[in-house]
């Protein structure tokens, strides 16, 4: 299975952490155990062979490190409070799979991880349960990220990562990104439109707060102006490898990968939050889920606790969606949180509304545009 | 007349029906939007959308070039293999087979390491001063063709080699005995006898090439999108299963048409190994 989303990318970081000795081998075995047989098998089969047991919540995400991360940060504390076990299943709950499960009335997941705009997109098709805001405290979610059919669970960003030696004094802008004469070398963008389109528009002079409704044709023309100087990355690992191999000098990549790059290259590759694209991920409840609905509502309420969101940031590098959590970060995590103070104010915020209505058509048009 | 062996075919026939023909039938139905409200809208979309036609054209162009190169190289390798001593033949066979066993992903990544701007080939050429700037060898169509040819050459070698090895050597001797030059013997005797195998190999390579996915995705730098990758995006990402199905049907029909044309030219019996 290829990695078609940021959520999926979290899976890959785990194995590397083990290899580098930063994740305890015993913890890694726990991750494998949690995934059933092995994460890879889980990805192939689509889910754990075992279906939901009575009295437990099955949380579906994209596997790997995120299985352990979400289990530690959200599952265990919830179980301690409520007595309800939470099992994390790395079965990659892509929109298509959720749709197929709900329509065939064989739902095995209770809570699914996905991009924020999926809440409305799938919710409007009648595929999701509604969030009960008498249980979930709306004030603990950043404004605009509490939807009818889901809540923002964590955040991530598309950021401009670059080689420090090229920009020793100040970080590049997207104007520099497209100036191949002044800064020779290849650049990289995500193949699947998101983040890349915004980078192109910013590089073409569109203001940060004027990105949406997006002029996709203008973005594609700008991307094509790079000619042979652009390499499109597909998986997060690939975006990281291109920097390590010296294939690219700048890239629009996920913040989780950028911070790993900075750590692994001792700062030779770094990133700027400036003109990044700040995005919410979300939890949704597919209609017909096995666990009782009240338990899920309580679980959703619990993931907004600041200490649990901070724990997730420290394990996975994903930012909190509760502003109170960002406000109380220890100093070493402040640079990593896309939503912390100035990190957030210098970024554009992804329009969930635009993506809800346009993503499918946009990614198609984008692929068509950049191909050939 | 009784056919006692027909029973042995049943398991295979059952497998082919269950795992191949029925899903293909479903795919075809899906491409017409099902039984309840059949429509041709996905086919209309293929006809109307310039970008899809560009992807089809890119696929066709890359696969054609790949096939020509792979068959040419394959013919040369098979020729050498058929006419060298047994020990060298074993060695050459190994050289063809070992990469054949490597995963397509590993091979694509290996080419990437060799051919990218700061890869071994470009660094060496730059160091010797032969070139002033790195040659664009990969992350483009050129790289895709290199990767695909490398993958597909063995598929061209084996059918051609089989024919060359089974060929009656006395044919050439007869030609030489009546005064034909070696070149003349090759053109008038050797080549016509091996030509059906060449077409067969070309067909095999072409059909395989149409379905290539990993190699273009890695070596094309994201800008060389071929048909199967587009189908995968339509299934997994944009959820246009109808479009994916209709593109698959177009591919299937094109392949069958090609098979038919080649069989008209060569004769289907010879093509399928009775050469």
XYZ file of C-alpha atoms in Angstrom:
647
model
C 0.000 0.000 0.000
C 1.357 3.358 -0.882
C 1.248 6.287 1.451
C -1.450 8.578 0.288
C -1.732 10.785 3.299
C 0.154 12.343 6.108
C -1.547 10.012 8.546
C -0.111 7.050 6.697
C 3.377 8.459 6.952
C 3.476 8.272 10.723
C 3.625 4.513 10.319
C 7.018 4.590 8.696
C 8.799 6.667 11.252
C 8.664 3.839 13.820
C 10.943 1.315 12.219
C 13.588 3.964 11.651
C 13.405 5.050 15.248
C 14.137 1.481 16.281
C 17.007 1.199 13.864
C 18.515 4.384 15.205
C 18.080 3.104 18.739
C 15.754 5.888 19.772
C 12.767 3.622 20.235
C 13.236 0.761 22.649
C 13.150 -2.600 20.946
C 10.737 -3.863 23.548
C 8.401 -0.983 22.735
C 8.677 -1.854 19.098
C 7.646 -5.425 19.839
C 4.700 -4.011 21.714
C 3.798 -2.053 18.613
C 3.967 -5.204 16.556
C 1.808 -7.031 19.076
C -0.697 -4.206 19.039
C -0.834 -4.417 15.277
C -1.798 -8.074 15.329
C 0.869 -9.950 13.452
C 2.931 -7.155 11.947
C 2.118 -3.699 10.616
C 2.865 -4.716 7.049
C 0.447 -7.612 7.229
C -2.151 -5.325 8.735
C -1.745 -2.941 5.850
C -2.132 -5.733 3.323
C -5.197 -7.244 4.914
C -6.729 -3.855 5.506
C -7.277 -4.516 9.180
C -6.666 -6.836 12.057
C -8.198 -10.212 11.383
C -9.909 -10.103 14.784
C -13.017 -7.969 14.817
C -14.101 -5.731 17.659
C -14.589 -7.417 21.000
C -17.518 -6.431 23.158
C -16.715 -3.555 25.472
C -13.672 -2.191 23.670
C -13.082 0.735 21.355
C -11.256 0.042 18.119
C -9.314 3.061 16.915
C -8.178 2.814 13.311
C -5.147 4.734 12.137
C -2.383 4.323 9.572
C -0.155 2.045 11.609
C 3.488 2.045 12.650
C 4.586 4.525 15.254
C 1.099 5.987 15.466
C -0.200 2.713 16.923
C 2.039 3.035 19.929
C 1.755 6.820 20.026
C -2.018 7.013 20.100
C -2.246 4.042 22.426
C 0.139 5.670 24.920
C -1.166 9.207 24.672
C -4.886 8.556 24.327
C -5.781 4.876 24.782
C -4.161 3.998 28.096
C -5.243 7.122 30.026
C -8.801 6.664 28.761
C -8.820 3.022 29.839
C -7.488 4.024 33.261
C -10.361 6.511 33.664
C -13.230 4.515 32.195
C -12.230 0.862 32.288
C -12.919 0.613 28.562
C -9.993 -0.862 26.626
C -8.868 0.928 23.469
C -7.322 -1.159 20.734
C -5.415 0.659 17.996
C -5.684 -0.981 14.594
C -3.234 0.203 11.946
C -5.530 -0.787 9.092
C -5.349 2.488 7.127
C -8.914 3.850 7.247
C -8.906 5.543 3.839
C -12.123 7.308 2.881
C -12.873 4.614 0.314
C -12.597 1.856 2.915
C -14.860 3.662 5.391
C -17.410 4.141 2.655
C -17.258 0.485 1.609
C -17.595 -0.725 5.228
C -20.565 1.490 6.081
C -22.381 0.668 2.873
C -21.868 -3.078 3.296
C -22.876 -2.774 6.991
C -19.747 -4.542 8.199
C -18.031 -1.812 10.191
C -15.134 -3.039 12.346
C -13.773 0.363 13.413
C -15.229 2.703 16.023
C -13.025 5.748 15.579
C -11.013 6.519 12.425
C -8.097 8.871 11.815
C -8.234 11.021 8.676
C -7.875 14.520 7.283
C -10.103 17.180 8.811
C -12.146 17.868 5.713
C -13.277 14.237 5.601
C -15.619 14.968 8.551
C -17.907 17.011 6.360
C -17.180 15.152 3.144
C -18.112 11.727 4.528
C -20.596 13.154 7.035
C -22.656 14.794 4.311
C -22.887 11.433 2.567
C -24.498 10.024 5.717
C -21.559 7.756 6.516
C -20.655 9.117 9.962
C -22.150 9.528 13.439
C -22.479 13.033 14.847
C -20.357 14.372 17.685
C -22.322 15.018 20.884
C -21.089 18.426 21.994
C -22.794 18.068 25.366
C -20.087 15.475 26.097
C -17.224 16.834 23.998
C -16.165 20.306 25.134
C -16.086 22.487 22.036
C -14.023 25.158 23.805
C -11.106 22.716 23.993
C -10.815 22.621 20.201
C -9.303 25.363 18.102
C -12.061 27.442 16.570
C -13.475 26.010 13.365
C -12.101 22.515 13.933
C -15.100 21.080 15.796
C -17.265 19.708 13.024
C -20.692 18.129 13.117
C -19.298 14.701 12.265
C -15.848 14.764 13.832
C -13.243 16.715 15.789
C -9.674 17.723 15.089
C -7.400 15.265 16.912
C -3.932 16.550 16.033
C -2.262 18.945 13.612
C 0.558 18.859 11.091
C 2.060 21.245 8.549
C 3.577 21.349 5.119
C 6.757 23.355 5.672
C 9.621 24.666 3.579
C 12.695 22.593 4.424
C 16.070 23.677 3.049
C 19.807 23.228 3.117
C 21.217 25.576 5.687
C 24.430 26.278 3.758
C 22.397 27.836 0.952
C 20.595 30.202 3.291
C 22.926 30.832 6.224
C 21.408 34.149 7.279
C 17.703 33.879 6.795
C 15.331 31.162 5.636
C 14.153 31.086 2.002
C 10.746 32.232 0.846
C 8.645 30.587 -1.813
C 9.885 33.259 -4.211
C 13.394 31.836 -3.640
C 11.960 28.346 -4.017
C 11.035 29.132 -7.616
C 14.167 31.168 -8.377
C 16.310 28.415 -9.852
C 18.822 30.878 -11.338
C 19.737 32.423 -8.028
C 19.569 29.138 -6.105
C 20.432 26.269 -8.434
C 19.439 22.738 -7.482
C 16.324 20.646 -7.419
C 13.255 21.190 -5.305
C 10.628 18.754 -4.161
C 6.873 18.983 -3.772
C 4.233 16.429 -2.769
C 2.900 14.586 -5.759
C -0.665 14.654 -4.482
C -1.387 18.377 -4.760
C -1.818 19.277 -1.086
C 0.777 21.719 0.214
C 2.371 21.805 -3.227
C -0.466 23.853 -4.706
C -0.256 26.348 -1.873
C 3.530 26.585 -2.249
C 3.130 27.370 -5.944
C 0.548 30.062 -5.306
C 2.663 31.663 -2.576
C 5.636 31.582 -4.926
C 3.519 33.273 -7.575
C 2.758 36.180 -5.289
C -0.581 35.176 -3.767
C -0.900 36.395 -0.202
C -1.067 33.861 2.624
C -4.650 34.739 3.518
C -5.817 34.850 -0.108
C -5.004 31.247 -1.038
C -8.619 30.045 -1.131
C -10.600 29.681 -3.293
C -7.474 28.390 -4.984
C -6.563 29.041 -8.604
C -5.410 25.530 -9.457
C -4.458 26.371 -13.048
C -2.189 29.132 -11.853
C -0.554 26.738 -9.375
C -0.010 24.078 -12.027
C 1.533 26.622 -14.403
C 3.894 27.701 -11.629
C 4.843 24.093 -10.846
C 5.575 23.464 -14.516
C 7.799 26.538 -14.617
C 10.281 24.542 -12.531
C 10.777 22.249 -15.516
C 13.305 19.553 -14.695
C 14.198 21.160 -11.392
C 11.338 19.578 -9.478
C 11.074 16.054 -8.102
C 7.707 15.027 -6.735
C 7.884 12.965 -3.571
C 5.372 10.289 -2.847
C 6.002 9.007 0.674
C 7.324 10.929 3.662
C 10.349 8.663 3.764
C 11.153 9.604 0.172
C 10.928 13.321 0.944
C 13.445 12.791 3.727
C 15.766 10.619 1.657
C 15.985 13.217 -1.127
C 17.566 15.643 1.331
C 19.880 13.032 2.847
C 21.093 12.027 -0.626
C 21.632 15.638 -1.621
C 19.166 15.293 -4.482
C 17.265 18.425 -3.508
C 18.171 21.725 -1.883
C 14.655 22.788 -0.876
C 11.381 20.978 -0.399
C 7.813 21.409 0.712
C 7.491 18.501 3.173
C 5.684 17.443 6.369
C 6.906 19.070 9.580
C 7.392 15.654 11.234
C 9.897 14.731 8.533
C 11.551 18.152 8.631
C 12.254 17.920 12.358
C 13.737 14.420 11.949
C 15.924 15.758 9.136
C 17.170 18.619 11.270
C 18.010 16.216 14.093
C 19.690 13.639 11.845
C 21.781 16.134 9.862
C 22.759 18.172 12.943
C 21.037 21.180 11.472
C 22.499 21.007 7.955
C 18.927 20.640 6.785
C 16.389 22.731 8.610
C 12.970 24.254 8.070
C 10.991 27.437 8.462
C 7.407 27.718 9.672
C 7.106 30.834 7.533
C 4.406 30.341 4.852
C 3.816 26.748 5.981
C 0.399 25.168 5.587
C -1.186 24.351 8.932
C -3.599 21.389 8.717
C -5.907 19.571 11.119
C -6.346 15.823 11.182
C -9.521 14.390 12.678
C -11.313 11.507 14.337
C -14.612 10.334 12.858
C -17.062 7.596 13.872
C -18.325 5.492 10.935
C -22.037 4.750 11.089
C -22.796 1.281 12.438
C -19.604 1.087 14.522
C -19.585 -1.812 17.008
C -18.867 0.021 20.313
C -21.631 1.939 22.132
C -21.840 5.542 20.992
C -21.651 7.074 24.499
C -18.273 5.467 25.067
C -16.952 6.967 21.820
C -18.193 10.435 22.722
C -16.380 10.169 26.062
C -13.261 8.986 24.283
C -13.356 11.938 21.876
C -13.748 14.282 24.843
C -10.722 12.686 26.523
C -8.280 13.149 23.635
C -8.509 16.916 24.048
C -6.890 16.851 27.517
C -3.778 19.039 27.209
C -1.392 16.583 28.860
C -2.493 13.804 26.477
C -2.081 16.020 23.423
C 1.369 17.085 24.603
C 2.288 13.441 25.096
C 1.311 12.747 21.488
C 3.453 15.652 20.297
C 6.437 14.316 22.230
C 6.039 10.831 20.709
C 4.871 11.541 17.154
C 5.648 15.210 16.503
C 1.995 16.071 15.844
C 0.670 19.295 17.291
C -2.219 19.659 19.741
C -5.650 20.854 18.600
C -6.460 22.226 22.035
C -5.006 25.757 22.224
C -4.502 25.304 25.950
C -2.096 22.453 25.233
C 0.005 24.555 22.858
C 0.114 27.325 25.428
C 1.606 25.096 28.118
C 4.331 23.359 26.115
C 7.769 22.766 27.635
C 10.467 24.759 25.754
C 11.946 21.797 23.857
C 8.576 21.028 22.265
C 7.682 24.603 21.350
C 9.706 24.594 18.151
C 8.066 21.326 17.048
C 4.407 22.275 17.459
C 2.909 23.735 14.260
C 0.313 25.519 16.398
C 2.632 27.113 18.950
C 2.629 30.929 19.119
C 4.494 32.407 16.159
C 4.838 29.028 14.455
C 1.132 29.237 13.733
C 0.781 32.945 13.022
C 3.298 32.899 10.155
C 1.548 29.987 8.442
C -1.463 29.722 6.182
C -4.305 27.584 7.493
C -5.646 24.936 5.172
C -9.239 25.653 4.213
C -11.116 22.509 5.192
C -14.105 23.936 3.414
C -12.257 24.228 0.102
C -10.726 20.769 0.401
C -14.045 19.207 1.330
C -15.578 20.450 -1.900
C -12.582 20.343 -4.223
C -9.970 17.828 -3.119
C -10.965 14.916 -5.352
C -11.167 17.031 -8.479
C -8.087 19.033 -7.518
C -5.772 16.073 -6.989
C -6.906 14.601 -10.293
C -6.332 17.854 -12.144
C -2.997 18.368 -10.402
C -1.691 14.919 -11.380
C -2.906 15.500 -14.937
C -1.222 18.897 -14.949
C 2.208 17.905 -13.677
C 2.383 14.696 -15.722
C 4.284 14.924 -18.979
C -13.764 -39.721 -28.612
C -12.955 -39.896 -24.925
C -10.628 -37.346 -23.476
C -9.314 -38.847 -20.238
C -7.072 -35.878 -19.515
C -9.771 -33.233 -19.513
C -10.333 -33.782 -15.789
C -6.827 -32.549 -15.070
C -7.749 -29.180 -16.481
C -10.725 -28.647 -14.201
C -8.915 -27.164 -11.166
C -7.098 -24.668 -13.361
C -10.269 -23.846 -15.282
C -12.094 -23.331 -12.007
C -9.356 -20.997 -10.744
C -9.317 -18.989 -13.959
C -13.093 -18.558 -13.889
C -13.365 -17.717 -10.214
C -10.351 -15.528 -9.784
C -10.010 -13.989 -13.205
C -13.049 -14.063 -15.481
C -15.653 -13.147 -12.870
C -13.681 -10.156 -11.497
C -12.996 -9.007 -15.060
C -16.711 -9.240 -15.765
C -17.414 -7.140 -12.689
C -14.816 -4.641 -13.840
C -16.474 -4.310 -17.214
C -19.891 -3.864 -15.589
C -18.441 -1.232 -13.249
C -17.021 0.684 -16.191
C -20.582 1.059 -17.528
C -21.837 2.223 -14.119
C -23.549 -1.078 -13.319
C -26.810 -2.630 -14.466
C -29.336 -0.318 -12.852
C -28.385 2.851 -14.693
C -25.892 1.877 -17.369
C -24.073 4.782 -18.928
C -21.096 5.559 -21.082
C -20.071 8.605 -19.096
C -16.667 7.256 -18.056
C -15.794 6.420 -21.639
C -17.025 9.845 -22.676
C -14.753 11.333 -20.055
C -11.763 9.480 -21.493
C -12.608 10.871 -24.935
C -13.158 14.389 -23.655
C -10.273 14.784 -21.223
C -7.047 15.906 -22.835
C -4.935 14.962 -19.852
C -6.136 11.353 -19.816
C -5.349 11.093 -23.503
C -1.910 12.519 -22.793
C -1.356 9.832 -20.175
C -2.512 7.169 -22.632
C -0.168 8.581 -25.251
C 2.748 8.749 -22.786
C 2.105 5.134 -21.821
C 1.936 4.005 -25.425
C 5.044 5.945 -26.444
C 7.189 4.761 -23.531
C 6.100 1.162 -23.915
C 6.742 1.165 -27.668
C 10.245 2.574 -27.293
C 10.938 0.176 -24.425
C 9.741 -2.785 -26.478
C 11.902 -1.897 -29.476
C 15.031 -1.523 -27.366
C 14.335 -4.556 -25.195
C 13.700 -6.832 -28.178
C 16.791 -5.593 -30.003
C 18.980 -6.145 -26.948
C 17.217 -9.404 -26.183
C 17.848 -10.675 -29.704
C 21.558 -9.920 -29.425
C 21.827 -11.611 -26.036
C 19.830 -14.630 -27.196
C 21.983 -14.910 -30.314
C 25.140 -14.901 -28.236
C 23.667 -17.385 -25.797
C 22.531 -19.777 -28.514
C 25.880 -19.884 -30.239
C 28.481 -19.791 -27.504
C 30.055 -22.669 -25.611
C 28.065 -24.270 -22.781
C 30.180 -22.771 -19.998
C 29.890 -19.202 -21.269
C 26.214 -19.816 -21.902
C 25.700 -20.748 -18.265
C 27.484 -17.599 -17.187
C 25.422 -15.403 -19.498
C 22.244 -17.149 -18.390
C 23.107 -16.273 -14.810
C 23.722 -12.648 -15.800
C 20.255 -12.514 -17.326
C 18.543 -14.442 -14.553
C 19.989 -12.791 -11.449
C 18.477 -9.355 -12.106
C 15.318 -11.185 -13.207
C 14.942 -12.424 -9.639
C 15.432 -9.027 -8.004
C 12.342 -7.115 -6.984
C 11.258 -4.344 -9.295
C 11.493 -1.861 -6.442
C 15.111 -2.723 -5.676
C 16.026 -2.382 -9.326
C 14.356 0.999 -9.670
C 16.117 2.306 -6.577
C 19.433 0.935 -7.795
C 19.048 2.842 -11.057
C 18.193 5.938 -9.077
C 21.405 5.675 -7.068
C 23.434 5.165 -10.246
C 21.852 7.781 -12.463
C 20.690 10.695 -10.346
C 22.439 14.059 -10.551
C 24.842 13.255 -7.747
C 24.865 9.559 -8.591
C 27.854 7.440 -9.505
C 27.581 7.896 -13.271
C 27.251 11.671 -13.223
C 29.895 12.117 -10.528
C 32.350 10.032 -12.521
C 31.680 11.905 -15.745
C 31.985 15.239 -13.951
C 35.237 14.187 -12.287
C 36.771 13.202 -15.608
C 35.703 16.524 -17.091
C 33.726 14.926 -19.898
C 30.646 16.926 -18.982
C 30.262 20.311 -17.338
C 26.862 19.764 -15.746
C 25.132 16.581 -14.636
C 23.224 14.811 -17.418
C 19.485 14.437 -16.762
C 19.531 10.641 -16.791
C 16.757 9.930 -14.338
C 13.609 11.450 -12.801
C 12.360 11.836 -16.356
C 11.109 9.744 -19.256
C 14.617 8.677 -20.181
C 15.128 7.168 -16.747
C 11.802 5.373 -16.932
C 12.789 3.785 -20.239
C 16.163 2.658 -18.872
C 14.485 1.066 -15.872
C 11.807 -0.615 -17.940
C 14.193 -1.949 -20.580
C 16.365 -3.403 -17.847
C 13.370 -5.126 -16.312
C 11.980 -6.438 -19.579
C 15.053 -7.662 -21.465
C 14.897 -11.173 -19.906
C 11.295 -11.478 -21.093
C 12.568 -10.858 -24.606
C 15.609 -13.121 -24.304
C 13.920 -16.371 -23.314
C 11.379 -16.867 -26.126
C 13.924 -15.816 -28.746
C 16.614 -18.006 -27.223
C 14.272 -21.015 -27.174
C 13.580 -20.638 -30.890
C 17.241 -20.140 -31.776
C 18.252 -23.182 -29.818
C 15.627 -25.389 -31.420
C 16.527 -24.210 -34.872
C 17.883 -26.751 -37.310
C 21.510 -25.761 -37.861
C 21.543 -27.532 -41.215
C 19.404 -24.715 -42.642
C 22.336 -22.340 -42.394
C 24.754 -24.913 -43.648
C 22.526 -25.437 -46.665
C 22.454 -21.698 -47.341
C 26.231 -21.426 -47.035
C 26.733 -24.480 -49.274
C 24.907 -22.777 -52.127
C 27.153 -19.739 -51.754
C 25.276 -17.310 -49.512
C 27.454 -14.929 -47.498
C 27.110 -15.031 -43.684
C 25.103 -11.791 -43.798
C 22.863 -13.127 -46.554
C 22.344 -16.360 -44.597
C 21.339 -14.347 -41.564
C 18.922 -12.105 -43.440
C 17.317 -14.732 -45.657
C 17.361 -17.790 -43.405
C 18.123 -17.065 -39.777
C 16.018 -13.954 -39.321
C 12.814 -15.253 -40.976
C 12.936 -18.409 -38.878
C 13.370 -16.480 -35.648
C 11.008 -13.643 -36.538
C 7.835 -15.155 -35.030
C 9.684 -15.487 -31.731
C 10.709 -11.845 -32.043
C 7.084 -10.829 -32.463
C 6.076 -13.064 -29.600
C 8.762 -11.577 -27.382
C 7.774 -8.068 -28.447
C 4.169 -8.755 -27.608
C 5.089 -10.164 -24.212
C 7.282 -7.168 -23.416
C 4.709 -4.700 -24.687
C 1.852 -6.154 -22.659
C 3.999 -6.352 -19.532
C 5.163 -2.793 -20.097
C 1.618 -1.448 -20.318
C 1.041 -2.445 -16.712
C 4.216 -0.897 -15.298
C 3.705 1.009 -12.130
C 6.598 1.074 -9.679
C 9.344 1.891 -12.176
C 7.706 5.013 -13.674
C 6.629 6.183 -10.230
C 10.195 6.110 -8.896
C 12.326 6.893 -11.935
C 9.903 9.395 -13.457
C 10.260 11.898 -10.620
C 6.483 12.203 -10.365
C 6.122 13.783 -13.777
C 5.928 10.626 -15.867
C 2.511 9.211 -15.022
C 1.599 6.034 -16.842
C -1.781 4.410 -17.148
C -1.624 1.908 -14.301
C -0.481 4.539 -11.857
C -3.373 6.725 -12.934
C -5.760 3.812 -12.392
C -4.336 3.302 -8.922
C -4.827 6.974 -8.087
C -8.406 6.794 -9.330
C -9.106 3.780 -7.134
C -7.330 4.776 -3.936
C -7.234 8.525 -3.960
C -10.010 10.104 -5.958
C -12.449 7.168 -5.644
C -13.453 7.257 -9.307
C -13.796 3.527 -9.669
C -15.853 3.871 -12.818
C -13.077 5.796 -14.532
C -10.474 3.313 -13.311
C -12.588 0.444 -14.607
C -13.171 2.008 -18.001
C -9.451 2.784 -18.398
C -8.690 -0.835 -17.515
C -11.177 -1.983 -20.120
C -9.560 0.282 -22.710
C -6.207 -1.241 -21.828
C -7.609 -4.766 -22.059
C -9.238 -4.128 -25.428
C -6.078 -2.501 -26.784
C -4.034 -5.494 -25.667
C -6.433 -7.974 -27.262
C -6.477 -5.938 -30.461
C -2.713 -5.976 -30.514
C -2.660 -9.727 -29.991
C -5.075 -10.122 -32.860
C -3.032 -7.941 -35.224
C 0.216 -9.713 -34.431
C -1.439 -13.103 -34.796
C -2.681 -12.037 -38.251
C 0.846 -11.081 -39.224
C 2.663 -14.048 -37.767
C -0.043 -16.669 -37.413
C -1.299 -17.500 -33.988
C 0.127 -21.022 -33.938
C 3.626 -19.857 -34.562
C 3.202 -17.019 -32.105
C 2.169 -19.353 -29.333
C 5.287 -21.403 -29.628
C 4.860 -23.734 -32.601
C 7.568 -21.899 -34.488
